[in-house]
PDB file of C-alpha atoms (C1' of nucleotides) in Angstrom:
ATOM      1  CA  UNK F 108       0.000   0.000   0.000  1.00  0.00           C
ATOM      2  CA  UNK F 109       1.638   3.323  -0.868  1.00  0.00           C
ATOM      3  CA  UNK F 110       1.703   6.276   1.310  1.00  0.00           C
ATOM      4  CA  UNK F 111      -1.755   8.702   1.559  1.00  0.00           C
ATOM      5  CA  UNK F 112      -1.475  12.446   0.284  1.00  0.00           C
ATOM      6  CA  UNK F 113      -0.680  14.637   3.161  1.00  0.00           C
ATOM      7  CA  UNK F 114      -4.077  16.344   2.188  1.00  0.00           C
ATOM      8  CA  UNK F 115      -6.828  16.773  -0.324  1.00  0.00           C
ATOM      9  CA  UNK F 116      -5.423  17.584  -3.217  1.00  0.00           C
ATOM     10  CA  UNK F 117      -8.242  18.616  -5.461  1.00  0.00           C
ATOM     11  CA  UNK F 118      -9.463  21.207  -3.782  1.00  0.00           C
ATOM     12  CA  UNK F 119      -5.954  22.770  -2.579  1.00  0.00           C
ATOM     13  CA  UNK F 120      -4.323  25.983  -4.492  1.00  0.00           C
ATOM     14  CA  UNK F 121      -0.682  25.798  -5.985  1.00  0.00           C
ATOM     15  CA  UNK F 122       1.503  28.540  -7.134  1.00  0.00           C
ATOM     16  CA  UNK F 123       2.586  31.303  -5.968  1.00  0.00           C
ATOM     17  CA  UNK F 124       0.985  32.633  -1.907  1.00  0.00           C
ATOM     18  CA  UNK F 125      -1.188  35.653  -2.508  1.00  0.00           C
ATOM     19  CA  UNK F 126      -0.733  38.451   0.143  1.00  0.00           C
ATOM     20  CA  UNK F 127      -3.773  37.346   1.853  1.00  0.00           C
ATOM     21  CA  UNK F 128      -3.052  33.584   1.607  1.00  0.00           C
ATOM     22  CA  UNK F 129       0.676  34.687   3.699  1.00  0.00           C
ATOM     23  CA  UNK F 130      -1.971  37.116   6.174  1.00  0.00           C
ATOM     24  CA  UNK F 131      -3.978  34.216   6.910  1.00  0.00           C
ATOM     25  CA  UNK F 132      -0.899  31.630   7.469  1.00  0.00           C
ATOM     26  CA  UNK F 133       0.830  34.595   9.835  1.00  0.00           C
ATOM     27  CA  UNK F 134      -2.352  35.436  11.880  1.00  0.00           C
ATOM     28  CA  UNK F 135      -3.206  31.925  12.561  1.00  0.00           C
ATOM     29  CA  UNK F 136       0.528  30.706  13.844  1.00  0.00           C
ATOM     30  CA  UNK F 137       1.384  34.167  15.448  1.00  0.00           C
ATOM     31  CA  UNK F 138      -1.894  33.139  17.369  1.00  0.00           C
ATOM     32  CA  UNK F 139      -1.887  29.111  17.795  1.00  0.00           C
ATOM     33  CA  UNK F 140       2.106  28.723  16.868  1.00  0.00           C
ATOM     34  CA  UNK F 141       3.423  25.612  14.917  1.00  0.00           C
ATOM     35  CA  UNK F 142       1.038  22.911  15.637  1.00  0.00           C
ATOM     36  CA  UNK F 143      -0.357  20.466  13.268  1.00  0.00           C
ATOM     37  CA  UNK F 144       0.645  21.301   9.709  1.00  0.00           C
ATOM     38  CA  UNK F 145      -1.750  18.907   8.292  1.00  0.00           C
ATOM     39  CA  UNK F 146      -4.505  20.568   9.906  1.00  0.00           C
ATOM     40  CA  UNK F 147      -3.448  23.858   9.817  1.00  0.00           C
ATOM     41  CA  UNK F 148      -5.098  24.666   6.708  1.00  0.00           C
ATOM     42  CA  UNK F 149      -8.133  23.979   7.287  1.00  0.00           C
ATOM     43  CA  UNK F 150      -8.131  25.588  10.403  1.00  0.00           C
ATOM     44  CA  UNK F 151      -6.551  28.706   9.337  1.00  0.00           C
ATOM     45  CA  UNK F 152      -8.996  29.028   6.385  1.00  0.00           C
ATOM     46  CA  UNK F 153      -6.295  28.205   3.651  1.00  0.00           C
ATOM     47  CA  UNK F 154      -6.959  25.824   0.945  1.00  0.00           C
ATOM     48  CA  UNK F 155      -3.390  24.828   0.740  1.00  0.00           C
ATOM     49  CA  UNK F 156      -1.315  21.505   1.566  1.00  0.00           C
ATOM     50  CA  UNK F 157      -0.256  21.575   5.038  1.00  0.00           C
ATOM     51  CA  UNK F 158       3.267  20.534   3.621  1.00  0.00           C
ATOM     52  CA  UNK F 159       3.033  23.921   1.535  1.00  0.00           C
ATOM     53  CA  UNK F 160       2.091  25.812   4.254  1.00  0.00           C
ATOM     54  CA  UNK F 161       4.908  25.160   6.364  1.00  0.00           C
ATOM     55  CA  UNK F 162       7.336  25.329   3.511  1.00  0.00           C
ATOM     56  CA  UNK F 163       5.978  28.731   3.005  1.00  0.00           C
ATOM     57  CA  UNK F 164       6.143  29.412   6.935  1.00  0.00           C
ATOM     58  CA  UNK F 165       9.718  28.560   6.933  1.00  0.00           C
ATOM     59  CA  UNK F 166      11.511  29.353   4.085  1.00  0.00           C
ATOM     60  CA  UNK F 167       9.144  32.872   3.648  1.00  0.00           C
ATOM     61  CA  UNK F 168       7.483  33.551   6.840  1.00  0.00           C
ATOM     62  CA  UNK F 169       9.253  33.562   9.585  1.00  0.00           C
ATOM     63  CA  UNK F 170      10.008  36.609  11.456  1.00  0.00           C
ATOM     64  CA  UNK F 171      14.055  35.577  11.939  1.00  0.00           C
ATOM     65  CA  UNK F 172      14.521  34.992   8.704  1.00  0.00           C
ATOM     66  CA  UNK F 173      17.113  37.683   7.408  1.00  0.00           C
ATOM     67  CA  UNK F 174      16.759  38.857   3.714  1.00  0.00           C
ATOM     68  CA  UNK F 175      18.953  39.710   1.268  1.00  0.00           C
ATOM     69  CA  UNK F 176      22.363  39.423  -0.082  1.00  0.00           C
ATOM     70  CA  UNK F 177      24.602  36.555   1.428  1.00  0.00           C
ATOM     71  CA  UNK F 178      27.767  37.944   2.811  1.00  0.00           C
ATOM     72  CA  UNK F 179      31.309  37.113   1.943  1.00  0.00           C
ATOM     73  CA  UNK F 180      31.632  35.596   5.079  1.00  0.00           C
ATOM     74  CA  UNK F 181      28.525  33.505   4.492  1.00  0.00           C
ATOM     75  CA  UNK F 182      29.345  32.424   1.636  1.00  0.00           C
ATOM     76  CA  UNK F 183      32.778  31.173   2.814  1.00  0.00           C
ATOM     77  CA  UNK F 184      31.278  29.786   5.675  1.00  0.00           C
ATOM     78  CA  UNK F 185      28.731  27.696   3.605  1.00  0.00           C
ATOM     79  CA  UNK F 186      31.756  26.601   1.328  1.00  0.00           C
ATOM     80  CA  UNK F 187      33.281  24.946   4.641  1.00  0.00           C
ATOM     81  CA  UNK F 188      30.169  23.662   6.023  1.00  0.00           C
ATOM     82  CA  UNK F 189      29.644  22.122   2.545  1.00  0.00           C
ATOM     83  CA  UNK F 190      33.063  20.868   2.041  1.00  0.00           C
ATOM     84  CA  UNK F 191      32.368  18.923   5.167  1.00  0.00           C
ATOM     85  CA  UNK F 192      28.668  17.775   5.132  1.00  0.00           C
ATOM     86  CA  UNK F 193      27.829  18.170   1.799  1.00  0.00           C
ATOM     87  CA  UNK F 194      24.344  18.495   0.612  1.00  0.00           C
ATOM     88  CA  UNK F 195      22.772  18.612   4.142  1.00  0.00           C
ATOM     89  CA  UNK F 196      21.546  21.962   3.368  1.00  0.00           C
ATOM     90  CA  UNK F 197      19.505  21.896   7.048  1.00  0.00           C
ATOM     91  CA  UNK F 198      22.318  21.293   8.819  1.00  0.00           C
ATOM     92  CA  UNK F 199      24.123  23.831   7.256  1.00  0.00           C
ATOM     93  CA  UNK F 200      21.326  26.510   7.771  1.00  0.00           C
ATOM     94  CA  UNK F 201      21.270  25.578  11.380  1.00  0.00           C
ATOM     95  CA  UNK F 202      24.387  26.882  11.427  1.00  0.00           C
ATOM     96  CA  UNK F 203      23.837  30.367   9.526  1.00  0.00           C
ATOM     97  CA  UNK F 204      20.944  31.692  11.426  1.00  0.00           C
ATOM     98  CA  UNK F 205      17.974  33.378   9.710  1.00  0.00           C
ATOM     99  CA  UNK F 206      18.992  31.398   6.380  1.00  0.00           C
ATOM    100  CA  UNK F 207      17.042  28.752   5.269  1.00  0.00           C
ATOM    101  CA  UNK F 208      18.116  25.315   3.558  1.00  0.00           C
ATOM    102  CA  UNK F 209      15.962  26.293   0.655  1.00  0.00           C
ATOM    103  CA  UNK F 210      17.835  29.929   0.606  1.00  0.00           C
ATOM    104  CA  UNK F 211      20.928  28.271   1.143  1.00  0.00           C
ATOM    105  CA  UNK F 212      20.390  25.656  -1.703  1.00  0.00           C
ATOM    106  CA  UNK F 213      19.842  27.938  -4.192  1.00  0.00           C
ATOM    107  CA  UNK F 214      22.505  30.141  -3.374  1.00  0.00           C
ATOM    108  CA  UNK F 215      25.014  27.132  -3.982  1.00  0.00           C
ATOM    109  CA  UNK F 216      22.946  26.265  -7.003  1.00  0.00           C
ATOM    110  CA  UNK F 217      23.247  29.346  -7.818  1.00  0.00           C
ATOM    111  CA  UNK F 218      26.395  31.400  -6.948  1.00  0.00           C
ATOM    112  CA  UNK F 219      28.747  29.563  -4.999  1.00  0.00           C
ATOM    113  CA  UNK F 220      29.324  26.863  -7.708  1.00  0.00           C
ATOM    114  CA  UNK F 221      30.300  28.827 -10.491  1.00  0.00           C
ATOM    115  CA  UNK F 222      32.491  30.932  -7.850  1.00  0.00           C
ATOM    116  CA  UNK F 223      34.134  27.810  -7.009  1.00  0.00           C
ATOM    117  CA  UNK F 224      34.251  26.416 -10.946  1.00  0.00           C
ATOM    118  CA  UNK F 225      36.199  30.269 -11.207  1.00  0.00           C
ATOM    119  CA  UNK F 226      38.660  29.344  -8.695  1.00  0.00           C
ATOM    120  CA  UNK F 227      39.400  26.242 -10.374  1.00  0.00           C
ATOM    121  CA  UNK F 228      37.818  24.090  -7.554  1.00  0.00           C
ATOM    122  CA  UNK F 229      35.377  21.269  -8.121  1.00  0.00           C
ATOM    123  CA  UNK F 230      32.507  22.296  -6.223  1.00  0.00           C
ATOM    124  CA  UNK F 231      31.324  18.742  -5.875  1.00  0.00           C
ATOM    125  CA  UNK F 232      34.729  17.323  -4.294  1.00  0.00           C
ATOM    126  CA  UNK F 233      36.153  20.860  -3.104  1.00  0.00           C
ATOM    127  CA  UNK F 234      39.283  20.139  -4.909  1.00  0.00           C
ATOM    128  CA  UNK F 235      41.355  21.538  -7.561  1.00  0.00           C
ATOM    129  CA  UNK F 236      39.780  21.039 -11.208  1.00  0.00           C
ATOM    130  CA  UNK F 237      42.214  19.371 -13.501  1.00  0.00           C
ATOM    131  CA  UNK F 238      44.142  18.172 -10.731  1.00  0.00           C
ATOM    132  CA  UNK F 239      43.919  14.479  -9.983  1.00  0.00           C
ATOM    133  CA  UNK F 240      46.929  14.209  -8.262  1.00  0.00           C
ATOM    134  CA  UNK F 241      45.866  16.698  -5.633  1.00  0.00           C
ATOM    135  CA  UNK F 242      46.523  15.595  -2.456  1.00  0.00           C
ATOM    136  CA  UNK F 243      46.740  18.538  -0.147  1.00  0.00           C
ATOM    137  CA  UNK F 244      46.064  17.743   3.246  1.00  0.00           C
ATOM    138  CA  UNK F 245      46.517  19.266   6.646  1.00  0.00           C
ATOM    139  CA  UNK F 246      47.988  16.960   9.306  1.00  0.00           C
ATOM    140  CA  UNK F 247      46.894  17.770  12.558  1.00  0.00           C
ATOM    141  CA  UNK F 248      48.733  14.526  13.803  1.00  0.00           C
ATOM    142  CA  UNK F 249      50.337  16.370  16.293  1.00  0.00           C
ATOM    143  CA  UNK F 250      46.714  17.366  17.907  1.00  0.00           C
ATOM    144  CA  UNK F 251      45.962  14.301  17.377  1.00  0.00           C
ATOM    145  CA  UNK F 252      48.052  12.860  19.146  1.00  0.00           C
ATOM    146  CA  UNK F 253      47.224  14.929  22.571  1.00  0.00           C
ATOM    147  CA  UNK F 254      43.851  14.801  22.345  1.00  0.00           C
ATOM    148  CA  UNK F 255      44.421  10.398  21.688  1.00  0.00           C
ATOM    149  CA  UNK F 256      45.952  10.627  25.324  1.00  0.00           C
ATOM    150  CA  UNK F 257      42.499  11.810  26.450  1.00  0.00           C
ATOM    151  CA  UNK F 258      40.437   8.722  24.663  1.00  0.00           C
ATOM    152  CA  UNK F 259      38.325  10.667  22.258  1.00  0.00           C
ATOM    153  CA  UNK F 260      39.878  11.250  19.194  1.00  0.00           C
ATOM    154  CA  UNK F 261      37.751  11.110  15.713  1.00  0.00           C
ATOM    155  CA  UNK F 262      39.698  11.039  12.234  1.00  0.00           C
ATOM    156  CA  UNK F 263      38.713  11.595   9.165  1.00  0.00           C
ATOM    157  CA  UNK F 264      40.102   9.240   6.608  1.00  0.00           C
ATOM    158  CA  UNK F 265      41.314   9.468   3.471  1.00  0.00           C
ATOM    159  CA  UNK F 266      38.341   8.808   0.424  1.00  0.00           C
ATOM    160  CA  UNK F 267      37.576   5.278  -0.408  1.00  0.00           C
ATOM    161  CA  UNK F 268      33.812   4.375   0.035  1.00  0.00           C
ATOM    162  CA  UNK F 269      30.376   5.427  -0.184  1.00  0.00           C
ATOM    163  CA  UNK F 270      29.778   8.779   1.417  1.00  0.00           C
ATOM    164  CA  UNK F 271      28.683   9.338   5.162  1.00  0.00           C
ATOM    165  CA  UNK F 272      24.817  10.511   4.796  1.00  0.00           C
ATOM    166  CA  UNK F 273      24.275  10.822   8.062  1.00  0.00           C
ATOM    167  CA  UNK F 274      26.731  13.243  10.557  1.00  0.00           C
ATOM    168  CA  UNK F 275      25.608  11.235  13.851  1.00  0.00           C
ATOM    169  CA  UNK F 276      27.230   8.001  12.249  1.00  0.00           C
ATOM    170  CA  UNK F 277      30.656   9.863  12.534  1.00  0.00           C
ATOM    171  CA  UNK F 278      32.646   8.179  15.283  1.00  0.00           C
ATOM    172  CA  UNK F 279      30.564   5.571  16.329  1.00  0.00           C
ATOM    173  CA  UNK F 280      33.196   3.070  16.606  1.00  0.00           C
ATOM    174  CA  UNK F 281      34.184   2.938  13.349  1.00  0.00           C
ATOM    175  CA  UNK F 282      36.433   4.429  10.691  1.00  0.00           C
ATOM    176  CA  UNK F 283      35.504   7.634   9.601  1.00  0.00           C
ATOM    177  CA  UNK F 284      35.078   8.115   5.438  1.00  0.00           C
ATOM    178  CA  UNK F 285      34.973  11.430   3.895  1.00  0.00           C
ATOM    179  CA  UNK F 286      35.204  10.907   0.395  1.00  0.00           C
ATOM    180  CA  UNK F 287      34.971  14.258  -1.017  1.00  0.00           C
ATOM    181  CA  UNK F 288      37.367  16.186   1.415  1.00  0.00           C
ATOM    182  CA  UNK F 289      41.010  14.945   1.469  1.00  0.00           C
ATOM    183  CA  UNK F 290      41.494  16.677   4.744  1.00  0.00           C
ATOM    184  CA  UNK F 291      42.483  15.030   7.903  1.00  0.00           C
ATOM    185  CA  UNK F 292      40.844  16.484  10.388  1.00  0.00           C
ATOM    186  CA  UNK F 293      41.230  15.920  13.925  1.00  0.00           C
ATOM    187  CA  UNK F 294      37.383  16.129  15.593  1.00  0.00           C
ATOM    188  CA  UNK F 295      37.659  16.270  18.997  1.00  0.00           C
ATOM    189  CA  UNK F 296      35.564  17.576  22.158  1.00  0.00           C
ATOM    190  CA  UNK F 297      36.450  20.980  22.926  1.00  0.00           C
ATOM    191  CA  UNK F 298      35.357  20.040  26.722  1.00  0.00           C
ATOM    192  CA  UNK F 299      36.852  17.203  28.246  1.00  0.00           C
ATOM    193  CA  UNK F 300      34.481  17.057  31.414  1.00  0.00           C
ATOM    194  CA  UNK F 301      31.312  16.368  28.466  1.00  0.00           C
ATOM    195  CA  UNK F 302      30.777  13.094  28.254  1.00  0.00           C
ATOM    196  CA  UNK F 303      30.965  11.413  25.118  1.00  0.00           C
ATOM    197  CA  UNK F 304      27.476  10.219  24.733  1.00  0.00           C
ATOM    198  CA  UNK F 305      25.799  13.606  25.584  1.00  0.00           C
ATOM    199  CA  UNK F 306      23.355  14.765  23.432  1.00  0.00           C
ATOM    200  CA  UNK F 307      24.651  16.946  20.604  1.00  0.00           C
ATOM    201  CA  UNK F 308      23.062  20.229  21.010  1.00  0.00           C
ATOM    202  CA  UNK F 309      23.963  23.847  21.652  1.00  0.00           C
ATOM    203  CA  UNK F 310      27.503  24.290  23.527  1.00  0.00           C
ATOM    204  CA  UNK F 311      28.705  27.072  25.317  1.00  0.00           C
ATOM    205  CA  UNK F 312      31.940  26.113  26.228  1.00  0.00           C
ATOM    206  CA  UNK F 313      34.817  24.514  23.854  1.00  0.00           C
ATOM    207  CA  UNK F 314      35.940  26.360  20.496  1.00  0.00           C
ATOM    208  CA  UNK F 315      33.258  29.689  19.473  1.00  0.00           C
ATOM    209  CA  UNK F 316      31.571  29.007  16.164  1.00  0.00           C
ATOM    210  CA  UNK F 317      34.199  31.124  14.090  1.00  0.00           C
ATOM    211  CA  UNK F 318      37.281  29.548  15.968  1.00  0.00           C
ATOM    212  CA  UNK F 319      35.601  26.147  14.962  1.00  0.00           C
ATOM    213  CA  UNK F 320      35.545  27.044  11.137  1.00  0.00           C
ATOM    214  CA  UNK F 321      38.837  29.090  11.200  1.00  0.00           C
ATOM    215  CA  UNK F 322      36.769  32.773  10.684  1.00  0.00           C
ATOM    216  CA  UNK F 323      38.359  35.697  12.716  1.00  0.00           C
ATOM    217  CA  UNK F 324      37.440  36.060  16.298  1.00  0.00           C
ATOM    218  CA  UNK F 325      34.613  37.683  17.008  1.00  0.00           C
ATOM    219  CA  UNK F 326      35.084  40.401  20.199  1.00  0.00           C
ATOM    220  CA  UNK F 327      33.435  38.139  22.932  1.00  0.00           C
ATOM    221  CA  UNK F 328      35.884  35.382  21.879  1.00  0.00           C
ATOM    222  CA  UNK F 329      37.587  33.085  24.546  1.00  0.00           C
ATOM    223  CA  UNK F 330      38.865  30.625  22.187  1.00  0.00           C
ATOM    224  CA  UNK F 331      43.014  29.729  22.460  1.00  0.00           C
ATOM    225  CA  UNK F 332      44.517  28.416  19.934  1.00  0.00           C
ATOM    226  CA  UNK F 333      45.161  24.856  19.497  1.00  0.00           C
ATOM    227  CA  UNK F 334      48.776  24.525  18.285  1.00  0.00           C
ATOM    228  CA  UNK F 335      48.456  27.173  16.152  1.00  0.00           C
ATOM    229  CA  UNK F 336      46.052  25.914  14.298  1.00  0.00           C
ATOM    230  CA  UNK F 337      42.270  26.912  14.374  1.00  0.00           C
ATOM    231  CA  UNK F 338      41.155  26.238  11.046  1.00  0.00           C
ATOM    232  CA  UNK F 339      39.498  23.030  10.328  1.00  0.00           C
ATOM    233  CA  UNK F 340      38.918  22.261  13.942  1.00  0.00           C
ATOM    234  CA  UNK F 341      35.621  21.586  14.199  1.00  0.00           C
ATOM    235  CA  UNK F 342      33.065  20.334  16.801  1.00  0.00           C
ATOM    236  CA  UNK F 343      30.906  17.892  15.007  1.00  0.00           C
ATOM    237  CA  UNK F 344      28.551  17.447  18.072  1.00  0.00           C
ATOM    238  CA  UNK F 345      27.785  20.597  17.802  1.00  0.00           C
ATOM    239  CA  UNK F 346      26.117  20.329  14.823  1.00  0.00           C
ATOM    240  CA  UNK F 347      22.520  20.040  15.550  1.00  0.00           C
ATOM    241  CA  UNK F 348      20.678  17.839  13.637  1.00  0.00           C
ATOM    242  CA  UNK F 349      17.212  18.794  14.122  1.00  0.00           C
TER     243      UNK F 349
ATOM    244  C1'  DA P  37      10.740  47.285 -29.733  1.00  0.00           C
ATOM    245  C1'  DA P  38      10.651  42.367 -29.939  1.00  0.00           C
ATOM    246  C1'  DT P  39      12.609  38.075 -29.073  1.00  0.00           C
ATOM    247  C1'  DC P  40      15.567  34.915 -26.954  1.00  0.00           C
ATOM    248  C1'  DA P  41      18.810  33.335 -23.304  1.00  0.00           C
ATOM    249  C1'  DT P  42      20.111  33.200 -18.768  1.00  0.00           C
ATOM    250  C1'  DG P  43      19.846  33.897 -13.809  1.00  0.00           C
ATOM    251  C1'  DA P  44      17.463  33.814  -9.520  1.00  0.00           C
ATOM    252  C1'  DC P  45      14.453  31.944  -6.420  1.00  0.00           C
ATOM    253  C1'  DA P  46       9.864  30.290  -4.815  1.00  0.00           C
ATOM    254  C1'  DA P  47       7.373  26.254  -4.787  1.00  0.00           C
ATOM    255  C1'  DC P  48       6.451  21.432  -5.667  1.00  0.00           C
ATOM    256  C1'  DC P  49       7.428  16.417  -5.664  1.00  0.00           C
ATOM    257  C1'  DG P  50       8.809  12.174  -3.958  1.00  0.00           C
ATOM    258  C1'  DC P  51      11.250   9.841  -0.613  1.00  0.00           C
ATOM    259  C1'  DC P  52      12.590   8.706   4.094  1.00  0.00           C
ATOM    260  C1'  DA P  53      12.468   8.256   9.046  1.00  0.00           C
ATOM    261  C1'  DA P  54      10.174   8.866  13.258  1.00  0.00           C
ATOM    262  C1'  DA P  55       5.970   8.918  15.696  1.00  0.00           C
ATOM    263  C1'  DA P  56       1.487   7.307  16.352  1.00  0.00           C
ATOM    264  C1'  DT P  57      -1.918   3.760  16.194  1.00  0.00           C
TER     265       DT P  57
ATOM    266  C1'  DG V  55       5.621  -5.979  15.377  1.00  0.00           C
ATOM    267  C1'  DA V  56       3.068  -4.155  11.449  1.00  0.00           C
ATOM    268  C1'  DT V  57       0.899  -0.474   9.415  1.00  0.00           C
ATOM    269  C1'  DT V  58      -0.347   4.259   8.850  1.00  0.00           C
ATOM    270  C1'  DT V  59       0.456   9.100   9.409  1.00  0.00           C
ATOM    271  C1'  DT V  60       3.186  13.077   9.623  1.00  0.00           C
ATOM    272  C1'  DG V  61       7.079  16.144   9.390  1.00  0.00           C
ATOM    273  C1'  DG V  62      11.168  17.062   7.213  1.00  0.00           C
ATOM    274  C1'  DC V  63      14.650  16.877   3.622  1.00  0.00           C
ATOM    275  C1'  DG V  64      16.968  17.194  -0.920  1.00  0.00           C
ATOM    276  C1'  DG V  65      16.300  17.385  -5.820  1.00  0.00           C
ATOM    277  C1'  DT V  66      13.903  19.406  -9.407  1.00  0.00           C
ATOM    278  C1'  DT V  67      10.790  22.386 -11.862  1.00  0.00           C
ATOM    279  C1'  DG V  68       8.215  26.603 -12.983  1.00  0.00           C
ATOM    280  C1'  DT V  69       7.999  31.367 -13.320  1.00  0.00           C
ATOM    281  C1'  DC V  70       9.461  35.933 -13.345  1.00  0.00           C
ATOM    282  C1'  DA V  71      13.123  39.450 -14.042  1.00  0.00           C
ATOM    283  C1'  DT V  72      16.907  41.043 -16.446  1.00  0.00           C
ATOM    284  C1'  DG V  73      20.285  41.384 -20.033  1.00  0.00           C
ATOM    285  C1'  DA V  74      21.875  40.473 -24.712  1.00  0.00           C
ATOM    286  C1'  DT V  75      21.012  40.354 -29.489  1.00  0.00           C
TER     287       DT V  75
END
DNA sequence: AATCATGACAACCGCCAAAAT
DNA sequence: GATTTTGGCGGTTGTCATGAT
């Protein structure tokens, strides 16, 4: 048996929200908040999908959501958070707030590939075009090494399999595949007293956000540096997945 | 001025996983 | 435990705006 529509769709309207249609969907959450999207509609007076309704809510609605041009510094940051997840385009907007994954998909689609493809870098594999050979990578053996002495030490190996889809699988006992960055990373908690099986959400302590991706520190930043080296050390725990 | 090509982005579709029954 | 329902995600398409010819 195949999966029901999420609604009725004969009598629900595509296309493009009217002004009215985005009134409607705004009163009725700014009064009853996020509830049940398949409902919604209905409730709200909308003849819309409830899947279209929050898609509309989210990638158009919401109040947080900051418009217009991406930043340099957003786009570099997106180019690193790709590099490393690829396509996870939610997990990467949780990490540039008020951007959405749609916003942030299209962007790439849109303008960070061919800026990449005009730096001569695949924007696929991150690496040089025309360059099979390639085989930068930054050793953070060294870090490594220390943070091996404290039992918790994640490594990112060189390319040989079938991509990691899902970030949470990273470290769970076994060898760690990231076929698309030739990096090797050292992942490592940034506080030793967490303990390994907490649940990956919000931090306070550990590396700042921009130490973690190797941006400038920001004025309220406590960060050290770790052997010199900032860039490329990055919490994955941090990375919320929903 | 008209037509075509391209870019940008909103919206839809189908799939998947988790939750509910 | 099996089935159904729902929310969420990524890929793709449709449409409008803008620029080039």
């Amino acid at each position: 048996m195949g999966r029901s529509p999420c609604c009725e769709k004969a009598h629900t309207n595509k296309g493009a929200w009217t002004k009215e249609e985005d009134d409607r969907l705004v009163a009725y959450i700014k009064a009853h908040g996020e509830g049940c999207w398949r409902s919604l509609p209905k409730a709200a007076g909308l003849l819309r999908c409830g899947k279209s309704c929050r898609l509309r809510w989210i990638n158009y609605l919401r109040p947080d959501l900051k418009r217009g041009n991406f930043t340099e510094e957003e786009d570099e940051l997106i180019i690193k958070l790709h590099s490393l997840l690829g396509n996870k385009w939610s997990l990467i907007a949780g990490r540039l707030p008020g951007r959405t994954d749609n916003e942030i998909k299209n962007y790439w689609n849109t303008h960070i590939r061919r800026k990449l493809l005009s730096r001569g870098i695949d924007p696929v594999s991150h690496r040089p075009i025309n360059e099979h050979a390639s085989n930068i990578t930054i050793s953070f053996e060294a870090a490594a090494a220390v943070r091996e002495e404290k039992g918790a030490v994640f490594r990112l190996e060189e390319p040989k399999a079938a991509p990691i889809s899902n970030p949470a699988d990273w470290g769970q006992g076994k060898p760690l595949k990231c076929p698309d960055l030739n990096l090797d990373l050292c992942i490592s908690p940034p506080c030793p007293e967490e303990p390994m099986n907490m649940k990956p959400v919000k931090r306070e302590a550990g590396l700042c956000f921009s130490c973690s991706l190797g941006l400038p520190k920001s004025a309220d930043c406590k960060c050290s540096s770790f052997l010199g080296l900032r860039t490329a050390m990055l919490d994955f725990r941090s990375l919320e997945m929903k």
